[in-house]
PDB file of C-alpha atoms in Angstrom:
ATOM      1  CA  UNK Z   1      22.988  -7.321  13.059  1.00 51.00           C
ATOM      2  CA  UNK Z   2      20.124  -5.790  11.519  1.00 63.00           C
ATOM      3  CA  UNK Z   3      19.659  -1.998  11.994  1.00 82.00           C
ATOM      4  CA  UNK Z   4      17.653   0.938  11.319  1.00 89.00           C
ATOM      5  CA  UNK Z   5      20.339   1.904   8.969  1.00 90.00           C
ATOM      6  CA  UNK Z   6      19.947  -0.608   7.395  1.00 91.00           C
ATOM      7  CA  UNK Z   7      16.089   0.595   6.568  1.00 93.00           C
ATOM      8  CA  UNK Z   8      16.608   3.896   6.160  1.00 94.00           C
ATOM      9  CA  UNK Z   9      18.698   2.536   3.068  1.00 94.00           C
ATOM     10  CA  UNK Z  10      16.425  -0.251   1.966  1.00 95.00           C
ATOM     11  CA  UNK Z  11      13.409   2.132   2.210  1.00 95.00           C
ATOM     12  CA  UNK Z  12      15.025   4.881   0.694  1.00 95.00           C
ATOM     13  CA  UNK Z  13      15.658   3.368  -2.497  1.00 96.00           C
ATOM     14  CA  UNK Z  14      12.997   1.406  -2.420  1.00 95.00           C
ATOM     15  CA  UNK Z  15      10.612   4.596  -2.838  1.00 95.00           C
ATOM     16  CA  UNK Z  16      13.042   5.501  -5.606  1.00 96.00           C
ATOM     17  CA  UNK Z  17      12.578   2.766  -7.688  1.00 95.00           C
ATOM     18  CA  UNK Z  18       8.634   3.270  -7.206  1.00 92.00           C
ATOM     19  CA  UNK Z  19       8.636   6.332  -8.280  1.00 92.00           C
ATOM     20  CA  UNK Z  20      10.559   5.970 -11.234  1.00 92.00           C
ATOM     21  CA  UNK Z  21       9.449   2.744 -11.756  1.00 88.00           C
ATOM     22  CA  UNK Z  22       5.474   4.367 -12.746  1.00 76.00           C
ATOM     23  CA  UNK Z  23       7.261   6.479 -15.315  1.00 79.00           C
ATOM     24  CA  UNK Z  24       9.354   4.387 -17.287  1.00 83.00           C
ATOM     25  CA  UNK Z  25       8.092   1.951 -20.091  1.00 79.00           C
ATOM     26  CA  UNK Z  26       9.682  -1.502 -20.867  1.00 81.00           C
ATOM     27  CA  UNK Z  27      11.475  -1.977 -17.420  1.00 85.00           C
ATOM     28  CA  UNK Z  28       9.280   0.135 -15.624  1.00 85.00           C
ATOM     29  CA  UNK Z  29       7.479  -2.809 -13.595  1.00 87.00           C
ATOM     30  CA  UNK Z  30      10.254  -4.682 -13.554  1.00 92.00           C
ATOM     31  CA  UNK Z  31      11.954  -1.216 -11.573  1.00 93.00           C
ATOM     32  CA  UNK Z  32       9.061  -1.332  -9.123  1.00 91.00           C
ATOM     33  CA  UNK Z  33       8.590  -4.729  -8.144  1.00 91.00           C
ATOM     34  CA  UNK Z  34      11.960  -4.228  -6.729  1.00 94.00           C
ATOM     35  CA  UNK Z  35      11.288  -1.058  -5.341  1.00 94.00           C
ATOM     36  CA  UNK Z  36       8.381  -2.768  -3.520  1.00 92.00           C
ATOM     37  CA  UNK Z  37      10.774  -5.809  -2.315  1.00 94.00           C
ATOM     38  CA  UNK Z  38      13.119  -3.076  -0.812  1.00 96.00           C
ATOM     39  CA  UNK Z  39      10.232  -1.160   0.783  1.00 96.00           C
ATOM     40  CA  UNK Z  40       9.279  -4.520   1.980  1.00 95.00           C
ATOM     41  CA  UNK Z  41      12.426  -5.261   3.511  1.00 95.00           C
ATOM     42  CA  UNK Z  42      12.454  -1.463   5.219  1.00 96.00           C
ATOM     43  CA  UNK Z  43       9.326  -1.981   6.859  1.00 96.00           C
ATOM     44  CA  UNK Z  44       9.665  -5.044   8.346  1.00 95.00           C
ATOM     45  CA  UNK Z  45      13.223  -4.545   9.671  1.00 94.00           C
ATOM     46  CA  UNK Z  46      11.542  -1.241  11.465  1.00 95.00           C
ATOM     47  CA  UNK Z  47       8.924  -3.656  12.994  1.00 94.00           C
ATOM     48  CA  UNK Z  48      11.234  -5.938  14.254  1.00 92.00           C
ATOM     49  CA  UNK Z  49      13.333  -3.482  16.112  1.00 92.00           C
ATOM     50  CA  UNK Z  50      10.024  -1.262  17.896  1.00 91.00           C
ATOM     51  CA  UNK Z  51       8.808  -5.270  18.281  1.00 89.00           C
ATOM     52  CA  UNK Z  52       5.406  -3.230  16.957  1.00 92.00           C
ATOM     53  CA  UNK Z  53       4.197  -6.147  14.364  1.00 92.00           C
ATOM     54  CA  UNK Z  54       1.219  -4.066  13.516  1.00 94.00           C
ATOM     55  CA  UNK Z  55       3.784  -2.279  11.206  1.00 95.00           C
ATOM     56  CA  UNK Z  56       4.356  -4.805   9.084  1.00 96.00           C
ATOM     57  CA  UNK Z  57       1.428  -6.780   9.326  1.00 96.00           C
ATOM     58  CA  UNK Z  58      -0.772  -3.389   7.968  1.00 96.00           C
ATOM     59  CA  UNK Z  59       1.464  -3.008   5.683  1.00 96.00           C
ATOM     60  CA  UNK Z  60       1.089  -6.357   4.025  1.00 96.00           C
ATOM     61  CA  UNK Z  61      -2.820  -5.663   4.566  1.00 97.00           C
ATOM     62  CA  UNK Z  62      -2.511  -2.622   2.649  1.00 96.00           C
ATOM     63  CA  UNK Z  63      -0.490  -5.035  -0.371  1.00 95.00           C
ATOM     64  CA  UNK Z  64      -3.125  -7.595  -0.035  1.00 96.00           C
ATOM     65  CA  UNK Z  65      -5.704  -5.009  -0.956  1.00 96.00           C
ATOM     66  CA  UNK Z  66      -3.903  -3.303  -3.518  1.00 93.00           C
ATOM     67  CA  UNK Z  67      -3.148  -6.304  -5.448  1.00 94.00           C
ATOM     68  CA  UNK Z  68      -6.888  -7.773  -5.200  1.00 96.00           C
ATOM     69  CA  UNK Z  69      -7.795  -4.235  -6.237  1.00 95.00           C
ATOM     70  CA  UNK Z  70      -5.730  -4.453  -9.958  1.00 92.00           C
ATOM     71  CA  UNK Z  71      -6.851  -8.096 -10.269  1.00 95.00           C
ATOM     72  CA  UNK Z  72     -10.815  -7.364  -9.445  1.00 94.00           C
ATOM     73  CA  UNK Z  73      -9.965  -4.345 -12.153  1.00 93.00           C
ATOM     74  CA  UNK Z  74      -8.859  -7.166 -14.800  1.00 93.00           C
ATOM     75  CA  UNK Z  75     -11.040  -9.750 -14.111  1.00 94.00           C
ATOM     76  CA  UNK Z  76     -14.626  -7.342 -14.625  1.00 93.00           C
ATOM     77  CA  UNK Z  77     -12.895  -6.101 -17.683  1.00 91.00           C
ATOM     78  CA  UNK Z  78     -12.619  -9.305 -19.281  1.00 92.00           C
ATOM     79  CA  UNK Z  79     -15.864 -10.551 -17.391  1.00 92.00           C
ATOM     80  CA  UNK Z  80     -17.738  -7.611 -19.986  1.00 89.00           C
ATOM     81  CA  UNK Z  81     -15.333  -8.939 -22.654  1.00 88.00           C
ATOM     82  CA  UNK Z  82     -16.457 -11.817 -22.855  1.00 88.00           C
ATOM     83  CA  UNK Z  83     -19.767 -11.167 -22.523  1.00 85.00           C
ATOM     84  CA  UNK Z  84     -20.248  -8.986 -25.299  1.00 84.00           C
ATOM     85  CA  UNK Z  85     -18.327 -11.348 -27.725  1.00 84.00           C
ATOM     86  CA  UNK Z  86     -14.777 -11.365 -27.114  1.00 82.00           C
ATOM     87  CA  UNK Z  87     -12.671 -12.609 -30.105  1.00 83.00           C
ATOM     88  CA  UNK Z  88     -16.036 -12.261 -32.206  1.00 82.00           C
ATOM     89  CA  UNK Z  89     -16.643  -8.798 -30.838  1.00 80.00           C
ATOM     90  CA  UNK Z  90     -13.482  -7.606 -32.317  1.00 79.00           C
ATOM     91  CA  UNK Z  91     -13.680  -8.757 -35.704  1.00 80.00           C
ATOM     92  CA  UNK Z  92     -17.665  -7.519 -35.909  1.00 78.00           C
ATOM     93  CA  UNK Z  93     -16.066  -3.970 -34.979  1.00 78.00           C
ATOM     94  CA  UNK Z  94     -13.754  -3.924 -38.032  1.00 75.00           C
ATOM     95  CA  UNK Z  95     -16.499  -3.625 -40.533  1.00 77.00           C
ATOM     96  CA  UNK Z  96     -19.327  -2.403 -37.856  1.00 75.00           C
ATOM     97  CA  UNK Z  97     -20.459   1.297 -39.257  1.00 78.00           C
ATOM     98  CA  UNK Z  98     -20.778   3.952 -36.462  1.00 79.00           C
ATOM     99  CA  UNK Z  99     -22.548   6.789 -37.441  1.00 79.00           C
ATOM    100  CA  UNK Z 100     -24.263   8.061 -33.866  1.00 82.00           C
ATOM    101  CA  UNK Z 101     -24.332   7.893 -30.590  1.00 86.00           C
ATOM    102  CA  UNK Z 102     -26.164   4.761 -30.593  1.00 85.00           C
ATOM    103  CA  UNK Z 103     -24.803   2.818 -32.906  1.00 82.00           C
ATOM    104  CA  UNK Z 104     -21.255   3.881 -31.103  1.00 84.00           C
ATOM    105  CA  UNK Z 105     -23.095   2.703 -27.804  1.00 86.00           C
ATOM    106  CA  UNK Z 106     -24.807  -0.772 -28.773  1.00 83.00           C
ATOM    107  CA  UNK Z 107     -21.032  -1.869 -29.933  1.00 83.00           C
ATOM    108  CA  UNK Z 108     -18.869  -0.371 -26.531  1.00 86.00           C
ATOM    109  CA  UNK Z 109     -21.447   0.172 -24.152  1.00 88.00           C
ATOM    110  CA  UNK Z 110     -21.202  -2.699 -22.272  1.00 87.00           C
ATOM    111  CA  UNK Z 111     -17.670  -2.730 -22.172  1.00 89.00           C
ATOM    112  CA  UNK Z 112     -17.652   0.579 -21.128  1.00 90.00           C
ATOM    113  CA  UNK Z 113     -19.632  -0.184 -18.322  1.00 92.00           C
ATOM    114  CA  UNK Z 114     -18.004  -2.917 -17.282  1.00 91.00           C
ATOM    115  CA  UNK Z 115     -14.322  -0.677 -17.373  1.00 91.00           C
ATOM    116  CA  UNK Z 116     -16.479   2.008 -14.943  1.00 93.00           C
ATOM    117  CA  UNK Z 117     -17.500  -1.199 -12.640  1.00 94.00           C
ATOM    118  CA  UNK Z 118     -13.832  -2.051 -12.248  1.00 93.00           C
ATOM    119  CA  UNK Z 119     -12.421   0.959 -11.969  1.00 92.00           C
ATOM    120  CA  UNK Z 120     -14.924   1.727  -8.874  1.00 94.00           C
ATOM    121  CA  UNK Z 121     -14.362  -1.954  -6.891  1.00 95.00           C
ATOM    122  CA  UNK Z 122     -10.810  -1.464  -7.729  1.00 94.00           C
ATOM    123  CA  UNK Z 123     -10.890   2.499  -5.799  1.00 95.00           C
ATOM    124  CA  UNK Z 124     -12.725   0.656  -3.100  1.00 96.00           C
ATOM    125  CA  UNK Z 125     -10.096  -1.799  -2.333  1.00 96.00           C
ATOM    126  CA  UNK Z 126      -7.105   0.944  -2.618  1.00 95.00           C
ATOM    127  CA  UNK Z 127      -9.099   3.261  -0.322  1.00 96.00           C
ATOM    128  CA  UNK Z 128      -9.095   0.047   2.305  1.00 97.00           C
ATOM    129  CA  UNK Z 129      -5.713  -0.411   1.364  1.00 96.00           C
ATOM    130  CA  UNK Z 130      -4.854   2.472   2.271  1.00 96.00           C
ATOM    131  CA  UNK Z 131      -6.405   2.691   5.599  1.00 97.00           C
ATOM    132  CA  UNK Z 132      -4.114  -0.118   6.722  1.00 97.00           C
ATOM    133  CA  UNK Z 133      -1.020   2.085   4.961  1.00 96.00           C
ATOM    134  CA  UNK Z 134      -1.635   5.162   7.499  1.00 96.00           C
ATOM    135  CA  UNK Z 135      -1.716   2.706  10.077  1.00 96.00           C
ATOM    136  CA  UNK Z 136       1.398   1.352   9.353  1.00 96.00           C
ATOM    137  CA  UNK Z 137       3.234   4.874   8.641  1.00 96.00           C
ATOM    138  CA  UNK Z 138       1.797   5.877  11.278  1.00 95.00           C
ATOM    139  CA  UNK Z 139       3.031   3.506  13.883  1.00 95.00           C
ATOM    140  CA  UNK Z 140       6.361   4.094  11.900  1.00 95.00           C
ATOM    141  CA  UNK Z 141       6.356   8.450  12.820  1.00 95.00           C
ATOM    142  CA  UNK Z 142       5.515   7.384  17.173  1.00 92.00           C
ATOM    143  CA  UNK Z 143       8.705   4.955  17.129  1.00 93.00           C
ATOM    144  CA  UNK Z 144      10.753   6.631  15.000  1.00 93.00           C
ATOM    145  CA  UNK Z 145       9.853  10.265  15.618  1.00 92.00           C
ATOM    146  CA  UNK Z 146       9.890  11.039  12.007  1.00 94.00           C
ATOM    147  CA  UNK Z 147       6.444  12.635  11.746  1.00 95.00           C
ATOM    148  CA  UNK Z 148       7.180  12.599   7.688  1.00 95.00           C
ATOM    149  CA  UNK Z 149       6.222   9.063   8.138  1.00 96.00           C
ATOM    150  CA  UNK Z 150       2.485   9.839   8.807  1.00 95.00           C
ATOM    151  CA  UNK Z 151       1.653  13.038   6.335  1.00 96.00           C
ATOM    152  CA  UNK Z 152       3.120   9.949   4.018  1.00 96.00           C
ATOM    153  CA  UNK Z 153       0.500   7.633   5.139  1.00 96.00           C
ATOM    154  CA  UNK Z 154      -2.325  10.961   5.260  1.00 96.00           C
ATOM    155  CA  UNK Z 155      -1.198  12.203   1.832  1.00 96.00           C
ATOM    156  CA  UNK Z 156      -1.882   8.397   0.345  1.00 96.00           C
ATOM    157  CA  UNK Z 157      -5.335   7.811   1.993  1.00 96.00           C
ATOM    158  CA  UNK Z 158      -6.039  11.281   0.695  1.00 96.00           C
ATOM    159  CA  UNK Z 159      -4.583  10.416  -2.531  1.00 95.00           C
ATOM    160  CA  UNK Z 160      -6.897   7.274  -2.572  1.00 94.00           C
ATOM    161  CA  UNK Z 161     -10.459   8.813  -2.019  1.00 94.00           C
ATOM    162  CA  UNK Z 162      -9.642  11.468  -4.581  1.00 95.00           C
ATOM    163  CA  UNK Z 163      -7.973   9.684  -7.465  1.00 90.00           C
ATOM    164  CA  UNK Z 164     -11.901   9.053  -8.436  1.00 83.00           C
ATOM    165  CA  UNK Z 165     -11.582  12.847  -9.237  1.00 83.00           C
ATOM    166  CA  UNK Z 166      -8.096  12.660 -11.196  1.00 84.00           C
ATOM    167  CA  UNK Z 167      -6.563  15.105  -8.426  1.00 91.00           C
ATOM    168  CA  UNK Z 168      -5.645  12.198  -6.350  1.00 91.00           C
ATOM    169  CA  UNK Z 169      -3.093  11.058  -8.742  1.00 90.00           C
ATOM    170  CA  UNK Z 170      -1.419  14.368  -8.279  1.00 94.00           C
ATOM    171  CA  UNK Z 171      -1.504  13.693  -4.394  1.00 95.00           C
ATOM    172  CA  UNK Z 172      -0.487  10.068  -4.622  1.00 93.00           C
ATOM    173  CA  UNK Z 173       2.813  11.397  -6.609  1.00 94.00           C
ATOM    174  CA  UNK Z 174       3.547  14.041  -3.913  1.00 95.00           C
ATOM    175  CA  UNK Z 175       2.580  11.223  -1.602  1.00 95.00           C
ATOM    176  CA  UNK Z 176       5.750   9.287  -2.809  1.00 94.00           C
ATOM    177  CA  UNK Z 177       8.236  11.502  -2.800  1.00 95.00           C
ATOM    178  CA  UNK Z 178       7.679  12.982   0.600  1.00 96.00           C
ATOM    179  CA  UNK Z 179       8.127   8.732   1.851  1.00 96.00           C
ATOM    180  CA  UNK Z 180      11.452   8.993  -0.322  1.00 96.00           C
ATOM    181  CA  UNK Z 181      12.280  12.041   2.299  1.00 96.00           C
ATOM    182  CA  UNK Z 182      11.137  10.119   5.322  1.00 96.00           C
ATOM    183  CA  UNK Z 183      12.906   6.751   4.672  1.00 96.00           C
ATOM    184  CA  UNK Z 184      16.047   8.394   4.172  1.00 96.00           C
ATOM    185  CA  UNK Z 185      15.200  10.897   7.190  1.00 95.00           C
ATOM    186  CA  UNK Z 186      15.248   8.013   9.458  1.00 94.00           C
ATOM    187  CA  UNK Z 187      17.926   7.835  12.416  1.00 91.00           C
ATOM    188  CA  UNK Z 188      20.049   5.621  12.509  1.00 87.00           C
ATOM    189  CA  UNK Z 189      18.754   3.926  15.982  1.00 86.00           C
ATOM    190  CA  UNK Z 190      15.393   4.127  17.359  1.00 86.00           C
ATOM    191  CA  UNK Z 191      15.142   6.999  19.576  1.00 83.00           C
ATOM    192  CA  UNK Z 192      15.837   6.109  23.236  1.00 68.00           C
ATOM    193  CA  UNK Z 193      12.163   5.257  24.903  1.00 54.00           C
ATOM    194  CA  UNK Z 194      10.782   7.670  27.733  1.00 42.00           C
ATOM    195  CA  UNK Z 195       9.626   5.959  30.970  1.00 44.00           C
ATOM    196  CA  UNK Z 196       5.956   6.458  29.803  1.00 46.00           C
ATOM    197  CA  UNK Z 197       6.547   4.849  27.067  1.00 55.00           C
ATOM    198  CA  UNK Z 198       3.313   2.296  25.961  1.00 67.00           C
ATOM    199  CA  UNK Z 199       5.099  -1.291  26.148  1.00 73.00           C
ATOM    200  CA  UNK Z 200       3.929  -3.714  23.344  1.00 78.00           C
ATOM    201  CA  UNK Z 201       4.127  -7.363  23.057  1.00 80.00           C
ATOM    202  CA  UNK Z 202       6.755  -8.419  21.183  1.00 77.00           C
ATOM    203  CA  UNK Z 203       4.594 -11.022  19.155  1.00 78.00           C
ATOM    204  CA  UNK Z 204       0.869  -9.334  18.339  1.00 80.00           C
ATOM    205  CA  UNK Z 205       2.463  -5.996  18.879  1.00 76.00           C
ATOM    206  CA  UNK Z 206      -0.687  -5.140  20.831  1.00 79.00           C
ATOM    207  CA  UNK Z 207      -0.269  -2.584  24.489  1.00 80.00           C
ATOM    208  CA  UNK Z 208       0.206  -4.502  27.477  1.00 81.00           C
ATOM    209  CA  UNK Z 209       0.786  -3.936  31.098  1.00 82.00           C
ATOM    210  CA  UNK Z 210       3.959  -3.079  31.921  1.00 74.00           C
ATOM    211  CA  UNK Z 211       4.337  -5.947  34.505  1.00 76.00           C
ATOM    212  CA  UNK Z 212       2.536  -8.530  32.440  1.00 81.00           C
ATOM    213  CA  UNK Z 213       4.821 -12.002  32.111  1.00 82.00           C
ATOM    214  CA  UNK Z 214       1.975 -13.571  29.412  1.00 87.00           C
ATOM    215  CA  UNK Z 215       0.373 -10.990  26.642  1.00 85.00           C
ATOM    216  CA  UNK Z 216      -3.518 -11.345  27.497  1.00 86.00           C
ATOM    217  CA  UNK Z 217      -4.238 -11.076  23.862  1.00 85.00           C
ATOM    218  CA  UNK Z 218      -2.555 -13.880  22.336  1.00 85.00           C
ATOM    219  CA  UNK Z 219      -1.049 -16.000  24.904  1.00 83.00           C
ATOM    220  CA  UNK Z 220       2.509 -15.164  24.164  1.00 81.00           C
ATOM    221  CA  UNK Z 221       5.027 -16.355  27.343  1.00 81.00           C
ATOM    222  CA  UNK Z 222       7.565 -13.356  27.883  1.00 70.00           C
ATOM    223  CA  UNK Z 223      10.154 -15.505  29.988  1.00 62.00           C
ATOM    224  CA  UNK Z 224      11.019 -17.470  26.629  1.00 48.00           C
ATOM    225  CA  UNK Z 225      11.850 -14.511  24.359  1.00 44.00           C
ATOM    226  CA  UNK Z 226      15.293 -14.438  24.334  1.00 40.00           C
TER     227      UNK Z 226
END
């Protein structure tokens, strides 16, 4: 029987391994894939049991982005790679002679360029990744009640828009270990729902009526959910 327990461990380490995965070499990706996996796991076992599939469903958003935002990084990179040479540029820069500015310039510049390119389309896809992170946190903190859950998903938007300026790094790191606190802050049941409570189909995850039998949003017939 799955349980929140079950997250609260899952997520916990999960943010572990992510952190520690960024700062060690050799293994260090291999550490945070499974971090991820585990994080993964956490998040969509919460989902399941607040039968909110916005949580998980934002959270893959926020994955999606991520991911096309190191791949757009690569692929511009190697788009001004090539274009400036590739193979051919290197070996012309072993006996190239830079003595200025713009001799240094007319051999990196457009390479440089292109890295500043990448670097910017990749910020813009983490900063929309990111969005869809707060959302999911945040959905996290109103079933839960652990309010760590959405300074989490502040402190990485925040992190986001200001790793442009180096400082978001710092925040991003702070970011992490404060979701290692919440994961592992989480009870071990969801907390018992008040009467005003919003109710949310159990399929889009979307608020309903309380005495609807069919969610108006995506058709979804209550009287067959077991």
């Amino acid at each position: 029987m799955v349980e929140l327990s079950n997250a609260k461990l899952f997520g916990g380490i999960g943010a572990i391994l992510l952190l520690i995965g960024g700062l060690i070499p050799n293994a260090g990706p291999i550490i945070s894939i499974i971090g991820l996996v585990l994080v993964f796991i956490a998040v969509k076992t919460i989902s399941d049991l607040t039968k909110d599939q916005e949580i998980f469903r934002n959270f893959l958003y926020y994955f999606v982005f991520l991911i096309i935002a190191i791949v757009s990084l690569f692929a511009i990179i190697l788009i001004a790679f090539g274009s400036i040479g590739g193979i051919s540029w290197l070996t012309s820069i072993e006996t190239a002679e830079i003595t200025d500015f713009s001799s240094f310039w007319s051999l990196f510049g457009e390479l440089i360029i292109g890295a500043i390119v990448g670097l910017f389309v990749a910020w813009i896809f983490a900063v929309i990744g990111s969005i869809y992170l707060r959302k999911s946190y945040k959905a996290i903190a109103k079933h839960t009640e652990v309010k760590l859950f959405e300074t989490t998903g502040t402190l990485y938007l925040v992190g986001a828009v200001t790793a442009i300026l180096i400082i978001g790094l710092l925040i991003l790191f702070i970011a992490r270990i404060i979701e290692i606190i919440a994961f592992f802050s989480l009870p071990d049941k969801l907390p018992a729902a008040g009467k005003d409570a919003e109710r949310r189909c159990p399929s889009c995850g979307r608020i309903i009526p309380e005495d609807a039998t069919v969610c108006p949003y995506c058709g979804k017939d209550f009287k067959i959910i077991e």
